[in-house]
mmCIF file of C-alpha atoms in Angstrom:
data_model
loop_
_atom_site.group_PDB
_atom_site.id
_atom_site.type_symbol
_atom_site.label_atom_id
_atom_site.label_comp_id
_atom_site.label_asym_id
_atom_site.label_seq_id
_atom_site.Cartn_x
_atom_site.Cartn_y
_atom_site.Cartn_z
ATOM 1 C CA MET A 1 -6.696 18.322 12.839
ATOM 2 C CA ASN A 2 -4.725 21.525 12.276
ATOM 3 C CA THR A 3 -5.031 23.898 9.314
ATOM 4 C CA VAL A 4 -2.138 22.417 7.305
ATOM 5 C CA SER A 5 -3.410 18.845 7.751
ATOM 6 C CA ARG A 6 -6.936 19.911 6.806
ATOM 7 C CA ASN A 7 -5.799 21.800 3.704
ATOM 8 C CA ARG A 8 -3.782 18.834 2.434
ATOM 9 C CA LEU A 9 -6.711 16.493 2.965
ATOM 10 C CA HIS A 10 -9.007 18.936 1.165
ATOM 11 C CA LEU A 11 -6.661 18.988 -1.837
ATOM 12 C CA PHE A 12 -7.060 15.207 -1.986
ATOM 13 C CA PHE A 13 -10.842 15.546 -1.790
ATOM 14 C CA ASP A 14 -10.723 17.990 -4.688
ATOM 15 C CA GLU A 15 -8.766 15.508 -6.814
ATOM 16 C CA LEU A 16 -11.105 12.705 -5.740
ATOM 17 C CA SER A 17 -14.176 14.665 -6.804
ATOM 18 C CA ARG A 18 -12.692 15.358 -10.244
ATOM 19 C CA ALA A 19 -11.286 11.888 -10.962
ATOM 20 C CA ILE A 20 -14.137 10.244 -12.845
ATOM 21 C CA ASN A 21 -15.607 13.375 -14.456
ATOM 22 C CA LYS A 22 -12.259 14.639 -15.711
ATOM 23 C CA LYS A 23 -11.211 11.136 -16.794
ATOM 24 C CA ARG A 24 -8.231 11.165 -14.449
ATOM 25 C CA LYS A 25 -6.604 8.437 -12.419
ATOM 26 C CA ILE A 26 -5.443 9.031 -8.875
ATOM 27 C CA ASN A 27 -3.544 6.606 -6.692
ATOM 28 C CA ILE A 28 -3.888 5.834 -2.997
ATOM 29 C CA CYS A 29 -1.167 3.842 -1.238
ATOM 30 C CA HIS A 30 -2.206 2.002 1.921
ATOM 31 C CA TYR A 31 0.946 1.011 3.820
ATOM 32 C CA GLY A 32 0.749 -1.054 6.956
ATOM 33 C CA ASP A 33 1.971 -3.979 9.006
ATOM 34 C CA SER A 34 0.459 -7.480 9.170
ATOM 35 C CA GLN A 35 -2.908 -6.006 10.158
ATOM 36 C CA ILE A 36 -3.492 -5.194 6.454
ATOM 37 C CA GLU A 37 -1.614 -8.006 4.710
ATOM 38 C CA GLY A 38 -3.477 -10.039 2.124
ATOM 39 C CA ASP A 39 -5.457 -6.902 1.172
ATOM 40 C CA ARG A 40 -7.390 -6.982 4.452
ATOM 41 C CA MET A 41 -8.956 -3.581 5.153
ATOM 42 C CA THR A 42 -7.665 -2.123 1.866
ATOM 43 C CA ALA A 43 -9.918 -4.339 -0.274
ATOM 44 C CA PHE A 44 -13.111 -3.083 1.379
ATOM 45 C CA ILE A 45 -12.067 0.590 1.301
ATOM 46 C CA ARG A 46 -10.978 0.266 -2.345
ATOM 47 C CA GLN A 47 -14.295 -1.251 -3.393
ATOM 48 C CA ARG A 48 -16.283 1.523 -1.722
ATOM 49 C CA LEU A 49 -14.145 4.302 -3.210
ATOM 50 C CA GLN A 50 -14.085 2.794 -6.701
ATOM 51 C CA THR A 51 -17.852 2.282 -6.625
ATOM 52 C CA GLN A 52 -18.394 5.926 -5.718
ATOM 53 C CA PHE A 53 -15.593 7.650 -7.656
ATOM 54 C CA GLY A 54 -14.742 5.201 -10.428
ATOM 55 C CA GLY A 55 -11.696 3.026 -10.833
ATOM 56 C CA ALA A 56 -10.876 -0.649 -11.210
ATOM 57 C CA GLY A 57 -8.214 -3.188 -10.357
ATOM 58 C CA PRO A 58 -6.123 -3.835 -7.238
ATOM 59 C CA GLY A 59 -3.530 -1.163 -8.072
ATOM 60 C CA LEU A 60 0.079 -1.972 -7.265
ATOM 61 C CA ILE A 61 0.921 -5.556 -6.466
ATOM 62 C CA PRO A 62 4.403 -6.880 -5.711
ATOM 63 C CA ALA A 63 6.346 -8.696 -8.384
ATOM 64 C CA LEU A 64 6.628 -11.547 -5.910
ATOM 65 C CA ASN A 65 3.738 -11.858 -3.462
ATOM 66 C CA VAL A 66 4.181 -13.929 -0.288
ATOM 67 C CA TYR A 67 0.865 -13.162 1.434
ATOM 68 C CA SER A 68 -2.344 -15.052 0.798
ATOM 69 C CA THR A 69 -4.857 -12.639 -0.717
ATOM 70 C CA ILE A 70 -8.442 -12.708 -1.963
ATOM 71 C CA SER A 71 -7.799 -10.013 -4.552
ATOM 72 C CA TYR A 72 -5.803 -11.812 -7.264
ATOM 73 C CA VAL A 73 -4.076 -15.102 -8.075
ATOM 74 C CA HIS A 74 -0.321 -14.713 -8.429
ATOM 75 C CA GLU A 75 2.351 -17.147 -9.604
ATOM 76 C CA TYR A 76 5.959 -16.673 -10.683
ATOM 77 C CA SER A 77 8.868 -18.727 -11.911
ATOM 78 C CA SER A 78 11.034 -20.342 -9.252
ATOM 79 C CA ASN A 79 14.074 -18.241 -10.140
ATOM 80 C CA PHE A 80 12.420 -15.021 -8.888
ATOM 81 C CA LYS A 81 13.698 -13.826 -5.490
ATOM 82 C CA ARG A 82 12.047 -11.300 -3.159
ATOM 83 C CA LYS A 83 14.046 -8.346 -1.813
ATOM 84 C CA ILE A 84 12.616 -6.175 0.974
ATOM 85 C CA ILE A 85 13.830 -3.145 2.930
ATOM 86 C CA PHE A 86 12.146 -4.392 6.126
ATOM 87 C CA GLY A 87 13.702 -7.870 6.131
ATOM 88 C CA LYS A 88 16.966 -9.768 5.718
ATOM 89 C CA GLU A 89 17.052 -10.214 1.934
ATOM 90 C CA LYS A 90 17.989 -6.715 0.786
ATOM 91 C CA LEU A 91 19.026 -4.923 -2.392
ATOM 92 C CA HIS A 92 22.466 -3.358 -2.183
ATOM 93 C CA THR A 93 21.150 -0.422 -4.238
ATOM 94 C CA ASN A 94 18.135 0.265 -1.955
ATOM 95 C CA LYS A 95 16.130 0.934 -5.148
ATOM 96 C CA TYR A 96 12.919 -0.641 -3.864
ATOM 97 C CA GLY A 97 10.565 2.004 -5.197
ATOM 98 C CA ALA A 98 7.246 2.861 -3.596
ATOM 99 C CA MET A 99 6.444 -0.673 -2.426
ATOM 100 C CA LEU A 100 9.599 -1.083 -0.298
ATOM 101 C CA SER A 101 9.907 -4.549 -1.811
ATOM 102 C CA SER A 102 11.149 -5.738 -5.189
ATOM 103 C CA ALA A 103 12.143 -8.877 -7.020
ATOM 104 C CA ILE A 104 15.016 -10.019 -9.183
ATOM 105 C CA PHE A 105 15.487 -13.315 -10.974
ATOM 106 C CA ASP A 106 18.498 -15.594 -10.693
ATOM 107 C CA ILE A 107 20.610 -15.865 -13.821
ATOM 108 C CA ASP A 108 21.941 -19.166 -15.136
ATOM 109 C CA SER A 109 25.631 -18.274 -15.230
ATOM 110 C CA SER A 110 26.533 -21.131 -17.566
ATOM 111 C CA LYS A 111 24.136 -19.660 -20.134
ATOM 112 C CA SER A 112 25.039 -16.012 -19.589
ATOM 113 C CA GLU A 113 28.728 -16.755 -20.239
ATOM 114 C CA LEU A 114 27.644 -17.872 -23.704
ATOM 115 C CA GLY A 115 25.385 -14.845 -24.137
ATOM 116 C CA ILE A 116 22.239 -16.940 -23.730
ATOM 117 C CA PRO A 117 19.525 -15.161 -21.698
ATOM 118 C CA THR A 118 17.721 -16.626 -18.695
ATOM 119 C CA MET A 119 13.930 -16.616 -18.764
ATOM 120 C CA ALA A 120 11.671 -15.622 -15.852
ATOM 121 C CA SER A 121 7.920 -15.094 -15.712
ATOM 122 C CA ILE A 122 5.080 -13.655 -13.626
ATOM 123 C CA ARG A 123 1.459 -14.813 -14.000
ATOM 124 C CA ILE A 124 -1.572 -13.019 -12.604
ATOM 125 C CA ASN A 125 -5.239 -13.990 -12.731
ATOM 126 C CA PRO A 126 -8.315 -12.196 -11.385
ATOM 127 C CA SER A 127 -9.578 -13.948 -8.254
ATOM 128 C CA ARG A 128 -13.182 -15.118 -8.105
ATOM 129 C CA LEU A 129 -13.116 -14.160 -4.405
ATOM 130 C CA ALA A 130 -12.194 -10.526 -5.083
ATOM 131 C CA TYR A 131 -14.571 -7.587 -4.848
ATOM 132 C CA SER A 132 -16.212 -6.816 -8.191
ATOM 133 C CA ARG A 133 -14.186 -3.681 -9.016
ATOM 134 C CA CYS A 134 -10.899 -5.289 -8.030
ATOM 135 C CA LYS A 135 -11.135 -8.123 -10.548
ATOM 136 C CA GLU A 136 -11.649 -5.798 -13.509
ATOM 137 C CA TYR A 137 -8.646 -4.078 -15.101
ATOM 138 C CA ASN A 138 -7.347 -3.412 -18.596
ATOM 139 C CA ASN A 139 -4.137 -1.440 -18.001
ATOM 140 C CA VAL A 140 -0.872 -2.955 -16.842
ATOM 141 C CA ALA A 141 2.133 -0.903 -15.732
ATOM 142 C CA LEU A 142 5.381 -2.612 -14.771
ATOM 143 C CA TYR A 143 7.813 -0.512 -12.709
ATOM 144 C CA TYR A 144 11.501 -1.376 -12.812
ATOM 145 C CA ASN A 145 15.013 -0.023 -12.424
ATOM 146 C CA SER A 146 18.642 -1.195 -12.521
ATOM 147 C CA CYS A 147 18.218 -2.684 -15.985
ATOM 148 C CA GLU A 148 21.802 -2.692 -17.242
ATOM 149 C CA ALA A 149 21.685 -5.342 -19.966
ATOM 150 C CA PHE A 150 19.306 -6.094 -22.791
ATOM 151 C CA CYS A 151 16.079 -7.509 -21.350
ATOM 152 C CA SER A 152 13.201 -8.516 -23.586
ATOM 153 C CA ILE A 153 9.630 -8.443 -22.289
ATOM 154 C CA GLU A 154 6.608 -10.252 -23.678
ATOM 155 C CA VAL A 155 3.078 -9.780 -22.368
ATOM 156 C CA TYR A 156 0.437 -12.440 -22.990
ATOM 157 C CA ASN A 157 -3.260 -12.891 -22.353
ATOM 158 C CA GLU A 158 -3.161 -16.628 -21.851
ATOM 159 C CA LYS A 159 -1.286 -17.709 -25.016
ATOM 160 C CA GLU A 160 -2.077 -14.599 -27.064
ATOM 161 C CA LEU A 161 0.885 -12.241 -27.404
ATOM 162 C CA ILE A 162 -0.281 -8.683 -26.640
ATOM 163 C CA ALA A 163 3.019 -6.794 -26.481
ATOM 164 C CA LYS A 164 6.671 -7.503 -27.240
ATOM 165 C CA ASP A 165 9.452 -5.033 -26.498
ATOM 166 C CA SER A 166 12.599 -4.530 -24.436
ATOM 167 C CA LEU A 167 13.165 -2.669 -21.189
ATOM 168 C CA ILE A 168 15.246 0.508 -21.190
ATOM 169 C CA SER A 169 18.741 -0.547 -20.168
ATOM 170 C CA ASP A 170 20.186 2.684 -18.744
ATOM 171 C CA GLY A 171 19.887 1.569 -15.109
ATOM 172 C CA GLN A 172 17.338 4.261 -14.226
ATOM 173 C CA ALA A 173 13.742 3.986 -12.988
ATOM 174 C CA HIS A 174 11.171 3.370 -15.732
ATOM 175 C CA VAL A 175 7.679 2.028 -16.328
ATOM 176 C CA PHE A 176 6.535 -0.298 -19.097
ATOM 177 C CA LYS A 177 2.842 0.080 -19.932
ATOM 178 C CA THR A 178 0.457 -1.971 -22.003
ATOM 179 C CA LYS A 179 -3.309 -2.041 -22.459
ATOM 180 C CA PHE A 180 -5.890 -4.773 -22.974
ATOM 181 C CA SER A 181 -9.359 -4.566 -24.515
ATOM 182 C CA GLY A 182 -10.727 -6.143 -21.341
ATOM 183 C CA THR A 183 -9.551 -7.919 -18.214
ATOM 184 C CA PRO A 184 -6.961 -10.546 -19.220
ATOM 185 C CA LYS A 185 -8.010 -14.075 -18.220
ATOM 186 C CA GLU A 186 -4.377 -14.819 -17.455
ATOM 187 C CA LEU A 187 -1.743 -12.106 -17.592
ATOM 188 C CA ASN A 188 1.649 -13.620 -18.293
ATOM 189 C CA ILE A 189 4.782 -11.417 -18.327
ATOM 190 C CA VAL A 190 7.950 -13.074 -19.620
ATOM 191 C CA PHE A 191 11.463 -11.639 -19.212
ATOM 192 C CA LYS A 192 14.667 -12.797 -20.928
ATOM 193 C CA SER A 193 18.062 -11.362 -20.017
ATOM 194 C CA THR A 194 21.643 -12.158 -19.059
ATOM 195 C CA LYS A 195 21.304 -9.817 -16.049
ATOM 196 C CA SER A 196 18.146 -9.282 -14.047
ATOM 197 C CA PRO A 197 16.585 -5.839 -13.714
ATOM 198 C CA THR A 198 14.903 -4.939 -10.432
ATOM 199 C CA ILE A 199 11.119 -5.287 -10.663
ATOM 200 C CA ASN A 200 9.535 -2.773 -8.280
ATOM 201 C CA GLY A 201 5.893 -3.687 -8.798
ATOM 202 C CA ILE A 202 3.047 -4.189 -11.232
ATOM 203 C CA SER A 203 -0.002 -1.926 -11.300
ATOM 204 C CA LEU A 204 -3.310 -3.362 -12.525
ATOM 205 C CA GLU A 205 -5.671 -0.488 -13.290
ATOM 206 C CA GLY A 206 -8.768 0.760 -15.039
ATOM 207 C CA ASP A 207 -8.903 3.807 -17.314
ATOM 208 C CA VAL A 208 -10.124 6.440 -14.837
ATOM 209 C CA GLY A 209 -10.935 6.918 -11.172
ATOM 210 C CA VAL A 210 -9.299 5.585 -8.029
ATOM 211 C CA GLN A 211 -6.468 3.082 -7.870
ATOM 212 C CA MET A 212 -5.735 1.864 -4.336
ATOM 213 C CA SER A 213 -2.671 -0.225 -3.519
ATOM 214 C CA ASN A 214 -2.241 -2.521 -0.527
ATOM 215 C CA ILE A 215 1.409 -2.470 0.608
ATOM 216 C CA ALA A 216 1.790 -4.804 3.573
ATOM 217 C CA MET A 217 5.023 -4.924 5.550
ATOM 218 C CA ARG A 218 4.815 -7.767 8.070
ATOM 219 C CA GLY A 219 6.784 -7.053 11.246
ATOM 220 C CA SER A 220 7.458 -3.428 10.300
ATOM 221 C CA SER A 221 6.988 -0.445 12.587
ATOM 222 C CA GLY A 222 6.915 1.920 9.615
ATOM 223 C CA THR A 223 10.416 3.249 10.158
ATOM 224 C CA SER A 224 12.092 1.917 6.969
ATOM 225 C CA PHE A 225 10.889 4.460 4.405
ATOM 226 C CA GLY A 226 13.863 6.767 4.820
ATOM 227 C CA ALA A 227 16.262 3.968 3.855
ATOM 228 C CA VAL A 228 14.723 3.563 0.384
ATOM 229 C CA ASP A 229 16.490 5.178 -2.559
ATOM 230 C CA PHE A 230 14.671 8.502 -2.976
ATOM 231 C CA LYS A 231 14.610 8.580 -6.794
ATOM 232 C CA SER A 232 13.113 5.113 -7.115
ATOM 233 C CA MET A 233 10.334 5.967 -4.650
ATOM 234 C CA SER A 234 9.535 9.456 -5.926
ATOM 235 C CA TYR A 235 9.517 8.296 -9.557
ATOM 236 C CA MET A 236 6.798 5.745 -8.857
ATOM 237 C CA HIS A 237 4.629 8.141 -6.851
ATOM 238 C CA LYS A 238 4.838 10.714 -9.632
ATOM 239 C CA GLU A 239 3.963 8.215 -12.364
ATOM 240 C CA LEU A 240 1.127 6.764 -10.275
ATOM 241 C CA ASN A 241 -0.230 10.236 -9.438
ATOM 242 C CA THR A 242 -0.328 9.378 -5.744
ATOM 243 C CA ARG A 243 -2.732 11.728 -3.966
ATOM 244 C CA LEU A 244 -3.265 9.960 -0.653
ATOM 245 C CA ILE A 245 -0.985 7.829 1.491
ATOM 246 C CA ILE A 246 -2.337 5.896 4.478
ATOM 247 C CA LEU A 247 0.242 4.793 7.049
ATOM 248 C CA GLN A 248 -1.133 2.132 9.410
ATOM 249 C CA PHE A 249 1.583 1.319 11.928
ATOM 250 C CA GLY A 250 2.438 1.223 15.608
ATOM 251 C CA GLY A 251 1.163 -2.232 16.483
ATOM 252 C CA ASN A 252 4.556 -3.914 16.197
ATOM 253 C CA SER A 253 6.149 -1.388 18.557
ATOM 254 C CA VAL A 254 3.511 -1.403 21.301
ATOM 255 C CA PRO A 255 4.559 -4.727 22.952
ATOM 256 C CA HIS A 256 8.164 -3.516 23.243
ATOM 257 C CA PHE A 257 7.617 -0.184 24.994
ATOM 258 C CA LYS A 258 9.228 -0.183 28.454
ATOM 259 C CA ASP A 259 8.572 3.438 29.342
ATOM 260 C CA SER A 260 7.200 6.726 28.008
ATOM 261 C CA ASN A 261 10.606 7.718 26.643
ATOM 262 C CA GLY A 262 10.512 4.717 24.297
ATOM 263 C CA VAL A 263 7.119 5.836 23.037
ATOM 264 C CA ARG A 264 8.336 9.360 22.359
ATOM 265 C CA ASN A 265 11.428 8.096 20.536
ATOM 266 C CA TYR A 266 9.300 5.894 18.298
ATOM 267 C CA ALA A 267 6.814 8.674 17.510
ATOM 268 C CA TYR A 268 9.677 11.034 16.654
ATOM 269 C CA MET A 269 11.243 8.446 14.316
ATOM 270 C CA PHE A 270 7.856 7.936 12.719
ATOM 271 C CA GLN A 271 7.531 11.677 12.135
ATOM 272 C CA LYS A 272 10.836 11.598 10.246
ATOM 273 C CA GLN A 273 9.406 8.884 7.984
ATOM 274 C CA ILE A 274 6.360 11.043 7.238
ATOM 275 C CA LYS A 275 8.609 13.920 6.172
ATOM 276 C CA TYR A 276 10.596 11.629 3.866
ATOM 277 C CA ILE A 277 7.385 10.336 2.292
ATOM 278 C CA GLN A 278 6.082 13.887 1.869
ATOM 279 C CA ALA A 279 9.254 14.804 0.006
ATOM 280 C CA SER A 280 8.902 11.800 -2.309
ATOM 281 C CA ALA A 281 5.170 12.349 -2.908
ATOM 282 C CA PRO A 282 4.641 16.120 -2.485
ATOM 283 C CA ASP A 283 1.132 16.063 -4.012
ATOM 284 C CA ALA A 284 -0.183 13.479 -1.559
ATOM 285 C CA ALA A 285 -2.095 13.973 1.676
ATOM 286 C CA ILE A 286 -1.139 11.585 4.468
ATOM 287 C CA ILE A 287 -3.456 9.901 6.959
ATOM 288 C CA VAL A 288 -1.890 8.006 9.846
ATOM 289 C CA ILE A 289 -3.819 5.136 11.400
ATOM 290 C CA GLY A 290 -2.223 4.237 14.697
ATOM 291 C CA PRO A 291 -2.450 0.948 16.604
ATOM 292 C CA SER A 292 -5.717 -0.810 17.321
ATOM 293 C CA ASP A 293 -6.441 -2.131 20.767
ATOM 294 C CA MET A 294 -4.157 -5.061 21.566
ATOM 295 C CA ALA A 295 -4.382 -7.278 24.620
ATOM 296 C CA GLN A 296 -1.905 -9.396 26.558
ATOM 297 C CA TYR A 297 -2.566 -12.173 29.065
ATOM 298 C CA LYS A 298 -1.425 -10.949 32.434
ATOM 299 C CA GLU A 299 -2.343 -12.048 35.953
ATOM 300 C CA GLY A 300 -5.118 -14.297 34.703
ATOM 301 C CA ILE A 301 -6.855 -11.788 32.405
ATOM 302 C CA TYR A 302 -6.494 -10.187 28.988
ATOM 303 C CA SER A 303 -5.944 -6.447 29.207
ATOM 304 C CA SER A 304 -4.778 -3.708 26.850
ATOM 305 C CA TYR A 305 -1.091 -2.904 26.608
ATOM 306 C CA GLU A 306 -0.239 -0.091 28.990
ATOM 307 C CA PHE A 307 1.349 2.316 26.509
ATOM 308 C CA ILE A 308 -1.234 2.225 23.691
ATOM 309 C CA PRO A 309 -2.978 5.484 24.702
ATOM 310 C CA TYR A 310 0.312 7.347 25.069
ATOM 311 C CA CYS A 311 1.572 5.904 21.769
ATOM 312 C CA ILE A 312 -1.567 7.196 20.053
ATOM 313 C CA GLN A 313 -1.181 10.592 21.697
ATOM 314 C CA GLU A 314 2.424 10.935 20.541
ATOM 315 C CA MET A 315 1.853 9.543 17.044
ATOM 316 C CA LYS A 316 -1.030 11.950 16.582
ATOM 317 C CA ARG A 317 0.989 14.890 17.902
ATOM 318 C CA GLN A 318 3.956 14.159 15.647
ATOM 319 C CA SER A 319 1.719 13.490 12.610
ATOM 320 C CA LEU A 320 -0.155 16.772 12.930
ATOM 321 C CA LYS A 321 3.114 18.592 13.542
ATOM 322 C CA VAL A 322 4.246 17.829 9.981
ATOM 323 C CA GLY A 323 0.891 18.286 8.263
ATOM 324 C CA ALA A 324 -0.456 14.721 8.234
ATOM 325 C CA SER A 325 -3.915 13.727 9.499
ATOM 326 C CA TYR A 326 -4.643 11.078 12.118
ATOM 327 C CA TRP A 327 -7.477 8.572 12.492
ATOM 328 C CA ASP A 328 -7.815 6.800 15.832
ATOM 329 C CA LEU A 329 -8.595 3.114 15.230
ATOM 330 C CA TYR A 330 -8.135 2.277 18.928
ATOM 331 C CA ASN A 331 -10.970 4.525 20.094
ATOM 332 C CA ALA A 332 -13.112 3.766 17.024
ATOM 333 C CA MET A 333 -13.192 0.083 18.004
ATOM 334 C CA GLY A 334 -14.088 0.880 21.624
ATOM 335 C CA GLY A 335 -10.916 1.957 23.410
ATOM 336 C CA ALA A 336 -9.280 0.182 26.353
ATOM 337 C CA ASN A 337 -9.962 -3.563 26.597
ATOM 338 C CA SER A 338 -12.260 -3.504 23.551
ATOM 339 C CA MET A 339 -10.208 -6.232 21.880
ATOM 340 C CA PHE A 340 -11.749 -8.796 24.229
ATOM 341 C CA ALA A 341 -15.222 -8.047 22.822
ATOM 342 C CA TRP A 342 -13.882 -8.196 19.250
ATOM 343 C CA VAL A 343 -12.421 -11.662 19.928
ATOM 344 C CA GLU A 344 -15.636 -12.853 21.584
ATOM 345 C CA ASN A 345 -17.600 -11.703 18.527
ATOM 346 C CA LYS A 346 -15.141 -13.377 16.139
ATOM 347 C CA LEU A 347 -13.934 -10.020 14.844
ATOM 348 C CA ALA A 348 -10.353 -10.685 15.988
ATOM 349 C CA GLY A 349 -8.173 -13.750 16.387
ATOM 350 C CA LYS A 350 -7.170 -15.545 19.552
ATOM 351 C CA ASP A 351 -3.844 -13.699 19.512
ATOM 352 C CA TYR A 352 -5.842 -10.621 20.631
ATOM 353 C CA VAL A 353 -3.990 -8.562 18.025
ATOM 354 C CA HIS A 354 -5.127 -9.270 14.462
ATOM 355 C CA PHE A 355 -8.581 -8.785 13.005
ATOM 356 C CA THR A 356 -10.396 -11.663 11.347
ATOM 357 C CA THR A 357 -11.722 -11.126 7.814
ATOM 358 C CA LYS A 358 -15.037 -10.033 9.299
ATOM 359 C CA GLY A 359 -13.287 -7.750 11.808
ATOM 360 C CA ALA A 360 -11.096 -6.208 9.109
ATOM 361 C CA SER A 361 -14.237 -5.354 7.138
ATOM 362 C CA MET A 362 -15.758 -3.717 10.210
ATOM 363 C CA ALA A 363 -12.597 -1.708 10.946
ATOM 364 C CA SER A 364 -12.489 -0.700 7.264
ATOM 365 C CA GLN A 365 -16.103 0.451 7.425
ATOM 366 C CA LEU A 366 -15.310 2.622 10.448
ATOM 367 C CA PHE A 367 -12.420 4.255 8.593
ATOM 368 C CA TYR A 368 -14.385 4.671 5.364
ATOM 369 C CA ASP A 369 -17.283 6.265 7.228
ATOM 370 C CA ALA A 370 -14.936 8.770 8.866
ATOM 371 C CA LEU A 371 -13.229 9.565 5.545
ATOM 372 C CA ILE A 372 -16.473 10.031 3.613
ATOM 373 C CA SER A 373 -17.968 12.084 6.432
ATOM 374 C CA ALA A 374 -14.993 14.465 6.146
ATOM 375 C CA TYR A 375 -15.351 14.437 2.334
ATOM 376 C CA LYS A 376 -19.045 15.340 2.472
ATOM 377 C CA GLU A 377 -18.350 18.139 4.921
ATOM 378 C CA TRP A 378 -15.707 19.520 2.532
ATOM 379 C CA GLU A 379 -18.016 19.046 -0.469
ATOM 380 C CA LYS A 380 -20.796 21.000 1.231
ATOM 381 C CA LYS A 381 -18.470 23.898 2.082
ATOM 382 C CA ASP A 382 -16.905 23.829 -1.395
ATOM 383 C CA LYS A 383 -20.318 24.104 -3.058
ATOM 384 C CA THR A 384 -21.286 26.961 -0.735
ATOM 385 C CA ILE A 385 -18.108 28.884 -1.624
ATOM 386 C CA LYS A 386 -18.675 28.370 -5.392
ATOM 387 C CA GLN A 387 -22.258 29.622 -5.152
ATOM 388 C CA LYS A 388 -21.185 32.923 -3.601
#
């Protein structure tokens, strides 16, 4: 880690140490490919951080969730449609916000012609399978943009109306916030409009401490950030007070590398994404987690993909070059051909790529241990400096 990377990480540690005592909230965004979808890895890290530094709730969740998750129960009306930057169904505005995915609801044109609004709804329940901190929250923040017609919003706890208002219809990025006395048994958000706004995400939070959001992007190599509308992304990071961004990518590119030039091109493109993210969230430190070990069946045996070590080398080099930090998951899990042992011990699936639930917890523990070790080292030095 170079001096710039270390200083940025230390600024995050400083904010982390102050969060609960100063009654502040800080946000961590964990972006990644299918290795983290369903809140795998993030859920464990979130629970450990929130237990130590305060905080509650799962943080940002998509308006329309398509991944099975242990962390919350999510339903929505059938007229809601998912729009993602890293897939086919896109927004023409590119105003996806910080989650790189959004949702809009279909309008009944026969009604809208008569000025009658279409209704759409989102329902969220705490999951009994979630970690203890994750299933407790009393603050709800709904992020949206492109609201260009009157849109009413009603927020219920089961059938009890908690808030009734309208979204700001100037087309810009905004957040609608409401607060509960305790965790809502069933959060129900109802919209009515003749033209759908773009819903960028819903944040479920406590009052103070750490909020940590799982933002899974199945099939992505982490090279789509720069295509997102800058204002919509930066607005959300500012409102969320994002202080750490984890970028866990590389695994989807590894099987496609033909030569070292392809690796270098990918790492350079990834560096450009880091710079774009840094511009949109200037107060946040960035930690890159590169690919894990991945194995392919070749000549009768499973062996690691040839270009993983070079991919890690280049991703690390490019990350440090622009002031991000790097954590090496590949070597933490055992290095070359370690995936075979993880599969044998039921820590990874038979595809020799993805962790099982148990394996994701182990990988998360390895990352958390490294992060807290660095935090304690900073804390010790910080106390020494203050005593002088």
